[in-house]
Short mmCIF file of C-alpha atoms and ligand atoms in Angstrom, two decimals:
data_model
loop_
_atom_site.label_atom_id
_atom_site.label_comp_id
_atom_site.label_asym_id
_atom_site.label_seq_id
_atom_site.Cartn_x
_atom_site.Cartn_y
_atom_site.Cartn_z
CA UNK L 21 -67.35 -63.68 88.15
CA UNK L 22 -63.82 -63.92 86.08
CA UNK L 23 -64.48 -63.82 82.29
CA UNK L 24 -63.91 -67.44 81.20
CA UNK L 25 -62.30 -65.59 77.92
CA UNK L 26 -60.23 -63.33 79.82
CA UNK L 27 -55.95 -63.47 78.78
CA UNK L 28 -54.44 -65.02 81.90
CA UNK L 29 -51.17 -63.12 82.29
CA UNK L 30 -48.12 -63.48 85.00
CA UNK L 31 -46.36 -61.27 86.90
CA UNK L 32 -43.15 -61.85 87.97
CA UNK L 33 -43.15 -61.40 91.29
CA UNK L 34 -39.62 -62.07 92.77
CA UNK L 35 -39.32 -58.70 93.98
CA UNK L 36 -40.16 -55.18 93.33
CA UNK L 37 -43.93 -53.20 92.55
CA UNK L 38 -45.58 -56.56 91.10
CA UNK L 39 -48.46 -55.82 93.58
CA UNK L 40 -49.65 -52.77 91.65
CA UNK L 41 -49.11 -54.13 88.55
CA UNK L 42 -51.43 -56.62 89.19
CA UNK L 43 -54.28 -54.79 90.49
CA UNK L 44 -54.41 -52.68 87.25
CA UNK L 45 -54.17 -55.49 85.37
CA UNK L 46 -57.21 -57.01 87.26
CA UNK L 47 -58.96 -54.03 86.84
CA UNK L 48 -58.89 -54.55 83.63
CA UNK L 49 -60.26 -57.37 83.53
CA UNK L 50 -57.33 -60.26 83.39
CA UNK L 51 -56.93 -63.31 85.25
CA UNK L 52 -53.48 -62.63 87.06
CA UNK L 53 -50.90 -65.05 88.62
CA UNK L 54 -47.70 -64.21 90.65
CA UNK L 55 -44.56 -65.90 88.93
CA UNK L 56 -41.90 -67.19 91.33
CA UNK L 57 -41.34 -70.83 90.38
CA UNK L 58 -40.84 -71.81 86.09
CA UNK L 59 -44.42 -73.82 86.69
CA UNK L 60 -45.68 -70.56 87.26
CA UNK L 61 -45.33 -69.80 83.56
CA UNK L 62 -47.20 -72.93 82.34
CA UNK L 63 -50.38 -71.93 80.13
CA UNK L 64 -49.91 -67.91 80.82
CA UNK L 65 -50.78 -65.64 77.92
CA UNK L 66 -48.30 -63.10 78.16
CA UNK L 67 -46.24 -61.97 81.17
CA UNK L 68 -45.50 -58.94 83.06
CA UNK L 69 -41.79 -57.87 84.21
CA UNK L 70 -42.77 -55.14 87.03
CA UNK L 71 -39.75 -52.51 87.99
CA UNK L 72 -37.96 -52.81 91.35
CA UNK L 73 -34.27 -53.48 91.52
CA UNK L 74 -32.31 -55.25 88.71
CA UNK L 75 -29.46 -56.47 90.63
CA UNK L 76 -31.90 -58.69 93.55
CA UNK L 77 -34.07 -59.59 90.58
CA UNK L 78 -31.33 -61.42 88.43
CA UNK L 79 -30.26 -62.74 91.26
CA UNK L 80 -33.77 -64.28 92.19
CA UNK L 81 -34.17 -65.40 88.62
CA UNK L 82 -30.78 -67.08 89.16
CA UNK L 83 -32.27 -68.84 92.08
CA UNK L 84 -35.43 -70.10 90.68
CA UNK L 85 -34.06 -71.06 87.61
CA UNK L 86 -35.77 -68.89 85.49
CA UNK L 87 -33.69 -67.51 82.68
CA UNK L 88 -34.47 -70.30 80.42
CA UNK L 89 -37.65 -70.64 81.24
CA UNK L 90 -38.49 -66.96 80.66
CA UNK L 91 -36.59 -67.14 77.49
CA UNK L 92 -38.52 -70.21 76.31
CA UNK L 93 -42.00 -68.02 77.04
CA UNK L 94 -40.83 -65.63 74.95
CA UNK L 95 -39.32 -67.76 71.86
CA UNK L 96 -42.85 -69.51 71.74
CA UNK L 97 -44.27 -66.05 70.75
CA UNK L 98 -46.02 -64.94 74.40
CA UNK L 99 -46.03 -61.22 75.17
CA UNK L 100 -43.62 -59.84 77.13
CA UNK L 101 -43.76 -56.26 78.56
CA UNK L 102 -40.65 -54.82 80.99
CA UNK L 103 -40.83 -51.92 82.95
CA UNK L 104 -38.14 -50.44 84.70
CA UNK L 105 -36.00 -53.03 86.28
CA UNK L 106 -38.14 -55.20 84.04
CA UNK L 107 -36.27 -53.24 80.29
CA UNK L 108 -33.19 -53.96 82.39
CA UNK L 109 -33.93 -57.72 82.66
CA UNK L 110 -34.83 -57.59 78.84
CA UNK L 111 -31.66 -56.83 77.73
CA UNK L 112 -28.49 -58.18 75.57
CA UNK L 113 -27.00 -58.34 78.92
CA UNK L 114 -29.58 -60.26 81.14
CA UNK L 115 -32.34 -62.30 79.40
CA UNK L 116 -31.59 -61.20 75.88
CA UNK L 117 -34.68 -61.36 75.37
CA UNK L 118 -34.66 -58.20 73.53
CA UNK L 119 -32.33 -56.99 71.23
CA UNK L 120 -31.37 -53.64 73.51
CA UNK L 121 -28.63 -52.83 75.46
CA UNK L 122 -29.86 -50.68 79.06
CA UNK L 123 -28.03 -48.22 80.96
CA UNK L 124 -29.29 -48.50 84.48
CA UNK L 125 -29.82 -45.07 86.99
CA UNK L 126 -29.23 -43.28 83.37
CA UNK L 127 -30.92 -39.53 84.25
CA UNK L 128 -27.72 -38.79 86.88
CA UNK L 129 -27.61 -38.57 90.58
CA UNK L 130 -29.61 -35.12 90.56
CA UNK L 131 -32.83 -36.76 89.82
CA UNK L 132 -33.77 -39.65 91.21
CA UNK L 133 -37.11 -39.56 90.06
CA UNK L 134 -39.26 -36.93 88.06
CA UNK L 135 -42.55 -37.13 85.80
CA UNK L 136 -42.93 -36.21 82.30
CA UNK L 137 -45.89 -35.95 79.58
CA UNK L 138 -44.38 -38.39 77.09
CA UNK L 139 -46.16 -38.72 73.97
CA UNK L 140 -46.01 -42.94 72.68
CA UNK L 141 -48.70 -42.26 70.01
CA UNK L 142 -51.92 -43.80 71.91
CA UNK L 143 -55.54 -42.81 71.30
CA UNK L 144 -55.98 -39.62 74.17
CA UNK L 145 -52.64 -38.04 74.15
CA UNK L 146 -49.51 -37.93 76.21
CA UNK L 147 -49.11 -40.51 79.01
CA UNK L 148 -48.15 -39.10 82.39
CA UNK L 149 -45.06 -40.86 82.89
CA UNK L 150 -43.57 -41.76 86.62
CA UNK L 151 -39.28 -42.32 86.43
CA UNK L 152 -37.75 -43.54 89.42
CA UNK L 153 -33.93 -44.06 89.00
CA UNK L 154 -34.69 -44.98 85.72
CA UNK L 155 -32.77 -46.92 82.85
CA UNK L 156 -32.06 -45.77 79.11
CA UNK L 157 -32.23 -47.67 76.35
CA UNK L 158 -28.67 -47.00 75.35
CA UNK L 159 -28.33 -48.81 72.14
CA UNK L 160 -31.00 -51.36 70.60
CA UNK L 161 -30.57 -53.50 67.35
CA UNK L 162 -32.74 -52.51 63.77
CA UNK L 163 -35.46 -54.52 64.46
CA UNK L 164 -36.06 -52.36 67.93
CA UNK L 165 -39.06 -49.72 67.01
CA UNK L 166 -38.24 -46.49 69.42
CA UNK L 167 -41.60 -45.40 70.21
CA UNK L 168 -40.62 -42.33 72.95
CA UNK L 169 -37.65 -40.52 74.09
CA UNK L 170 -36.86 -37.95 77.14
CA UNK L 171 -34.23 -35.18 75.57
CA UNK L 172 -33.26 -37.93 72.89
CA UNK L 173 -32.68 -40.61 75.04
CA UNK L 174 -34.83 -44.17 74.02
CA UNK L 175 -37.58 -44.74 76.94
CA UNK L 176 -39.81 -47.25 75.34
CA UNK L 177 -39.55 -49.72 72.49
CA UNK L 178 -40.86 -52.29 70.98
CA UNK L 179 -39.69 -55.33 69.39
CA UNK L 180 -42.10 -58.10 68.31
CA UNK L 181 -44.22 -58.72 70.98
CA UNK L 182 -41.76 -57.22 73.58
CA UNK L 183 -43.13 -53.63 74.95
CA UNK L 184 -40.53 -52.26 76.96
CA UNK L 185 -40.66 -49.24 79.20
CA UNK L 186 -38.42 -47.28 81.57
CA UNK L 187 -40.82 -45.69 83.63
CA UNK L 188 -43.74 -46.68 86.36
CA UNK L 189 -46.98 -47.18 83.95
CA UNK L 190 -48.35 -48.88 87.06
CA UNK L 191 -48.13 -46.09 89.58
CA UNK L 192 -49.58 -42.92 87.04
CA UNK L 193 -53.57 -44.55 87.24
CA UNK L 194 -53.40 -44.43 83.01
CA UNK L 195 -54.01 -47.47 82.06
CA UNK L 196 -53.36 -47.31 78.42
CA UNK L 197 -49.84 -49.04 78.72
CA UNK L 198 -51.33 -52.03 80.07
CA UNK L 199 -54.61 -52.31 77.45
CA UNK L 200 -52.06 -52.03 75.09
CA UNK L 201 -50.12 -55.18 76.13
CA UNK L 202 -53.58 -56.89 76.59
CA UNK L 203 -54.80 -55.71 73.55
CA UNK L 204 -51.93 -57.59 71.86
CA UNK L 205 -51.90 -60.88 74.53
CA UNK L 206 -55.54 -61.28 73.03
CA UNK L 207 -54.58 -60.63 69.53
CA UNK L 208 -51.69 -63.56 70.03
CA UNK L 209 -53.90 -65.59 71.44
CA UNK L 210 -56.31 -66.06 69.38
CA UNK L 211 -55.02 -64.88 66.02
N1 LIG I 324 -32.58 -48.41 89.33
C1 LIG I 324 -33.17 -49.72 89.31
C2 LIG I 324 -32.21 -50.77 88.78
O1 LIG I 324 -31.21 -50.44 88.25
C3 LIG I 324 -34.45 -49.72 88.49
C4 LIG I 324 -35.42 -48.77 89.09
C5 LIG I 324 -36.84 -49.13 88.96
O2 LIG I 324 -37.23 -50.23 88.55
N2 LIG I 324 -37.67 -48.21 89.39
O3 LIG I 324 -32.48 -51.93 88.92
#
């Protein structure tokens, strides 16, 4: 049986590792639906932008018609939380959603990918932290709160209720990125 209280929360799903994102979301107890469509976004709680590739995702976004839409979500004070591709979508350059400027692939051609203890400040310690041709947050406006770096380059922030991430919170099995954003979709919706 679903929780009748439980947030309901998207996940765009136009492309890239939505699938995953989802199931930890579900297992913690959400009501999930895939976005693909602007009526997808209709009565969600807060919304999930998964990583995959930034350039097929604007141009799905494009397609649907979802920039304004997705904008509108997040003007009327929903929860948004980017990871990967999704921090690239949040950007001055794409949705503008957040007030950050990413630079994509940003940890060079000699690693593609690599893991890393990163320390964000939650309850239990450093969270294991999966990058796969990962972006930097390259420059970000003053009401941006850095909340981690990797050798003194921005890899999560948080503005409002934006939480954006350059790594794969969805592919480590911690699952304190994800309370976090539901601890705050709960905290929005009903405060
Ligand atoms: N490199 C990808 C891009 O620029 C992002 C990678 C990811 O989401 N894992 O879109």
């Amino acid at each position: 049986m679903t929780d009748p209280g439980a947030p309901l929360v998207g996940v765009l799903a136009l492309q890239g590792d939505f699938a995953a994102h989802r199931a930890m979301l579900e297992g913690l107890g959400a009501q999930v639906r895939e976005v693909r469509v602007p009526a997808d976004l209709d009565g969600l709680d807060g919304l999930v932008m998964p990583g995959g590739e930034s350039t097929t995702m604007t141009l799905g976004i494009e397609r649907e018609g979802l920039a304004e839409p997705l904008r509108a979500f997040h003007a009327a004070g929903r929860p948004v939380f980017g990871t990967c591709a999704g921090l690239i979508m949040l950007d001055r350059e794409h949705l503008a959603i957040m007030d950050i400027v990413a630079a994509r692939n940003a940890f060079g051609r000699q690693v593609h990918s690599f893991e890393e203890d990163l320390d964000l400040g939650l309850e239990g310690g450093p969270v294991r932290a999966v990058f796969i041709r990962a972006p930097l947050i390259a420059e970000h406006g003053p009401d941006v709160r850095i909340l981690a770096s990797v050798d003194g380059r921005p890899v999560a922030a948080e503005e409002g209720a934006v939480l954006a991430i350059s790594f794969h919170p969805e592919l480590s099995g911690d699952t304190r990125l994800h309370e976090r954003f539901l601890d705050t979709v709960r905290r929005l919706r009903d405060g």
